[in-house]
Amino acid sequence: MARSAIITVMAKAAEKAAIRLVRDFGEVEKLQVSRKGVADFVSQADIKAEETLRQELEKARPGYGFLLEEGGEVKGDGVNRWIVDPLDGTVNFLHGLPHFAISIGLEREGELIAGVIYDPVKHEMFHAEKGGGAFLNDFRLRVSARRDLPAAMIGCGLPAAGQPGHERALKQLAVMMAQTGGVRRMGAPSLNLAYVAAGRLDGYWEEGLHPWNLAAGLVLIKEAGGYTSDATGGTRMLDTRSVVAANDSLHHKLSQLLRKATPPAPRAAAAPAAAPDA
């Protein structure tokens, strides 16, 4: 399958940033017993990956703006904006757990039009472009066809104890565990979204996210035939920083369960300083 020019640009940038990221990941286990410790090293890995992504994307598309996890917002042409997470699943990376990704979304005139999520450990490149479908490497993706909650496996994110939204998330989890076939918390929001697009997860919900956790995955799910909304049922996921994702049937059922478990969170409570799983 021939990739479009824009997906090729995004994929090449992700692959280049991943070279050093994977090398650094190989050092994590050694650093966990060092005097310096691992946290500062992982922070530097994150920053270096973002620098590479920015350089590669700027070189290919001069003038585009950026929304970066580490570097903040960079004004561009006012039309096109890259939304970038250089290391989604930082806590996993920190502990030597091989489940993390690079996420790049492209927004044009306020609409998300393309997304790439790259898992460099598993060599899985999820990508999608508006009107062009969603793919894992060169294989077409479709969301799961399951329609019954007792058979569905649902992904989630849970803030750690003491973080904003912790008690609320536990209430949601209790309802989900009682009504679904299983719940998984894997610690990388972008990959949760990619897995819904691929049918590996039947659904996913989380609150307290950031735009860079969400942007690419929202494109993937739409192009894979799925549905997304925020926790209130609206479509402003990047603003409310929450998401419910599934196929058409399960999306409605999941949304109902969440509203039953907890009323919609005030915006301030839904946007803590750091994403719980990033």
XYZ file of C-alpha atoms in Angstrom:
278
model
C 0.000 0.000 0.000
C 1.373 3.404 -1.016
C 1.304 5.937 1.806
C 0.376 9.542 1.155
C 3.023 12.248 1.226
C 1.930 13.561 4.623
C 1.812 10.110 6.263
C 5.253 9.388 4.816
C 6.601 12.588 6.396
C 5.090 11.733 9.776
C 6.213 8.104 9.698
C 9.798 8.989 8.773
C 9.979 11.549 11.573
C 8.681 8.992 14.075
C 11.120 6.337 12.888
C 14.072 8.691 13.173
C 13.136 9.806 16.690
C 12.611 6.171 17.674
C 16.216 5.165 16.917
C 17.610 6.993 19.924
C 14.508 6.327 22.028
C 14.922 2.562 21.650
C 18.648 2.835 22.398
C 17.883 4.837 25.539
C 15.224 2.325 26.537
C 17.907 -0.340 26.491
C 19.798 1.621 29.148
C 16.892 1.992 31.567
C 17.377 -1.299 33.411
C 21.031 -0.448 34.109
C 20.170 3.048 35.295
C 17.585 1.823 37.790
C 20.376 0.752 40.128
C 22.704 3.672 39.483
C 23.361 6.550 41.878
C 21.906 9.080 39.471
C 18.678 7.157 39.052
C 16.548 6.800 35.970
C 14.045 9.685 36.075
C 16.371 12.396 34.781
C 17.624 10.105 32.033
C 14.078 9.393 30.839
C 13.276 13.106 30.852
C 16.260 13.719 28.595
C 15.185 10.883 26.294
C 11.773 12.523 25.996
C 13.296 15.930 25.183
C 15.749 14.546 22.618
C 12.995 12.613 20.845
C 10.881 15.763 20.660
C 13.804 17.738 19.231
C 14.256 15.159 16.490
C 10.551 15.130 15.663
C 10.403 18.905 15.463
C 13.492 19.107 13.252
C 12.228 16.469 10.841
C 8.697 17.851 10.604
C 9.923 21.437 10.183
C 12.290 20.360 7.434
C 9.514 18.581 5.536
C 6.783 21.166 6.119
C 8.246 24.616 6.887
C 5.767 27.018 8.427
C 3.544 24.495 10.168
C 2.882 25.226 13.834
C 3.399 22.860 16.757
C 1.770 21.842 20.001
C 4.497 19.934 21.847
C 4.389 18.097 25.168
C 7.751 19.498 26.252
C 8.137 22.610 24.108
C 4.631 24.035 24.321
C 2.975 25.847 21.433
C 4.926 27.145 18.452
C 3.000 29.498 16.198
C 3.055 28.694 12.511
C 1.022 29.559 9.443
C -2.231 29.612 11.423
C -3.641 26.785 9.305
C -1.568 23.665 9.982
C -0.406 22.419 13.383
C 1.490 19.314 14.454
C 0.391 17.894 17.831
C 3.269 15.808 19.167
C 3.911 13.418 22.043
C 7.501 12.184 21.773
C 7.127 9.535 24.470
C 3.637 8.439 25.438
C 3.921 5.914 28.241
C 6.761 7.568 30.121
C 6.121 5.627 33.338
C 6.275 2.354 31.405
C 9.556 3.498 29.838
C 10.857 4.489 33.275
C 10.294 0.958 34.584
C 11.645 -0.854 31.555
C 8.190 -1.946 30.412
C 8.172 -2.174 26.588
C 4.858 -0.456 25.966
C 5.221 3.158 24.810
C 4.817 5.129 21.612
C 5.523 8.251 19.602
C 2.325 10.065 18.628
C 1.975 12.720 15.909
C -1.311 14.322 14.888
C -1.882 16.917 12.174
C -4.550 19.544 12.626
C -5.652 21.728 9.706
C -7.953 24.698 10.260
C -9.009 23.206 13.589
C -9.761 19.734 12.205
C -7.657 16.656 12.870
C -6.789 15.198 9.464
C -3.917 12.739 9.987
C -2.306 10.697 12.715
C 0.655 8.391 13.267
C 1.267 6.326 16.410
C 4.518 4.377 16.358
C 5.394 1.612 18.806
C 9.109 1.164 18.103
C 9.596 -1.896 20.305
C 6.951 -3.905 18.456
C 7.672 -2.207 15.089
C 4.004 -1.243 14.761
C 3.182 1.896 12.800
C -0.473 2.861 13.160
C -1.471 5.580 10.691
C -4.571 7.214 9.276
C -5.539 10.150 7.114
C -8.932 11.744 6.627
C -10.862 9.783 4.025
C -8.061 7.295 3.510
C -8.733 4.659 6.151
C -6.680 3.464 9.110
C -3.759 1.056 8.915
C -1.290 -0.926 11.002
C 1.842 -0.984 8.875
C 0.194 -1.951 5.550
C -2.879 -3.745 6.892
C -6.295 -2.064 6.934
C -7.875 -1.626 10.365
C -11.467 -1.865 11.543
C -12.838 -1.456 15.038
C -14.200 -4.470 16.864
C -17.641 -5.757 15.879
C -18.605 -6.884 19.384
C -21.876 -5.411 20.540
C -22.378 -6.894 23.996
C -20.631 -5.409 27.035
C -20.202 -8.760 28.873
C -17.994 -9.932 25.983
C -16.093 -6.660 25.586
C -12.581 -5.866 26.782
C -12.227 -2.192 27.670
C -9.097 -0.100 28.120
C -8.817 2.691 30.658
C -6.483 5.095 32.402
C -6.440 5.553 36.168
C -4.773 8.431 38.016
C -2.506 7.337 40.845
C -3.649 7.828 44.441
C -3.528 11.489 45.358
C -3.815 12.741 41.799
C -6.856 14.693 40.577
C -9.692 12.440 39.477
C -8.530 9.347 41.368
C -11.718 8.723 43.354
C -13.885 9.501 40.341
C -11.963 7.020 38.202
C -12.346 4.296 40.833
C -16.132 4.718 40.731
C -16.077 4.399 36.952
C -13.817 1.365 37.154
C -16.130 -0.415 39.583
C -19.072 -0.042 37.213
C -17.034 -1.090 34.181
C -15.630 -4.175 35.893
C -19.132 -5.262 36.884
C -20.640 -4.790 33.436
C -17.916 -5.704 30.913
C -15.819 -8.739 30.042
C -12.637 -7.169 31.393
C -10.749 -3.914 31.930
C -7.120 -3.213 31.036
C -4.914 -0.324 32.170
C -1.784 -0.380 30.012
C -0.334 3.064 30.595
C -0.098 4.646 27.124
C -3.224 6.556 26.015
C -2.220 6.815 22.359
C -1.774 3.043 22.119
C -5.135 2.479 23.817
C -6.724 4.507 21.030
C -4.716 2.674 18.378
C -5.779 -0.657 19.858
C -9.441 0.342 19.668
C -8.916 1.202 15.996
C -7.276 -2.205 15.494
C -10.035 -4.105 17.323
C -7.642 -5.283 20.040
C -9.675 -3.343 22.590
C -13.418 -3.085 22.183
C -13.524 0.300 23.881
C -11.553 2.781 25.945
C -12.248 5.656 28.295
C -10.078 8.108 30.180
C -10.203 11.604 31.631
C -7.480 14.099 32.455
C -5.584 13.659 29.192
C -3.757 16.170 26.988
C -4.197 16.977 23.277
C -0.952 15.185 22.385
C -2.270 11.974 23.992
C -5.407 12.145 21.881
C -4.871 13.792 18.495
C -3.466 10.964 16.384
C -5.658 8.280 17.936
C -8.880 10.177 17.280
C -8.115 10.158 13.556
C -7.301 6.456 13.642
C -10.563 5.479 15.315
C -12.704 7.583 12.993
C -11.014 6.134 9.921
C -11.376 2.606 11.343
C -15.144 3.072 11.610
C -15.312 3.840 15.311
C -16.880 6.563 17.404
C -15.359 8.975 19.909
C -16.768 11.552 22.278
C -15.727 13.275 25.463
C -17.008 12.292 28.900
C -20.089 14.504 28.476
C -21.021 13.081 25.073
C -19.648 16.082 23.217
C -17.007 16.210 20.489
C -14.458 18.610 22.011
C -12.089 15.937 23.245
C -8.957 18.093 22.947
C -10.583 20.806 25.060
C -12.248 18.661 27.715
C -9.293 16.250 27.743
C -11.458 13.185 28.031
C -12.440 10.413 25.646
C -14.835 7.508 25.228
C -14.035 5.368 22.176
C -15.621 2.216 20.720
C -17.781 1.004 17.842
C -21.221 2.537 17.350
C -23.081 0.110 19.614
C -20.600 -0.121 22.469
C -19.864 3.610 22.452
C -23.421 4.413 23.462
C -23.443 1.704 26.140
C -20.088 2.764 27.588
C -21.154 6.391 27.700
C -24.309 5.442 29.580
C -22.335 3.416 32.115
C -19.920 6.264 32.760
C -22.709 8.781 33.254
C -24.364 6.335 35.632
C -21.153 5.953 37.643
C -20.248 9.638 37.854
C -21.665 12.950 36.672
C -19.506 14.848 34.172
C -16.405 16.268 35.824
C -15.863 20.021 35.960
C -13.281 21.055 33.388
C -10.667 21.924 36.018
C -10.924 18.437 37.525
C -10.709 16.817 34.104
C -7.379 18.423 33.244
C -4.726 17.726 35.868
C -1.191 18.980 35.375
C 0.003 15.700 33.909
C -1.768 12.909 32.075
C -2.182 9.970 34.453
C -0.799 7.372 32.036
C 1.744 9.453 30.151
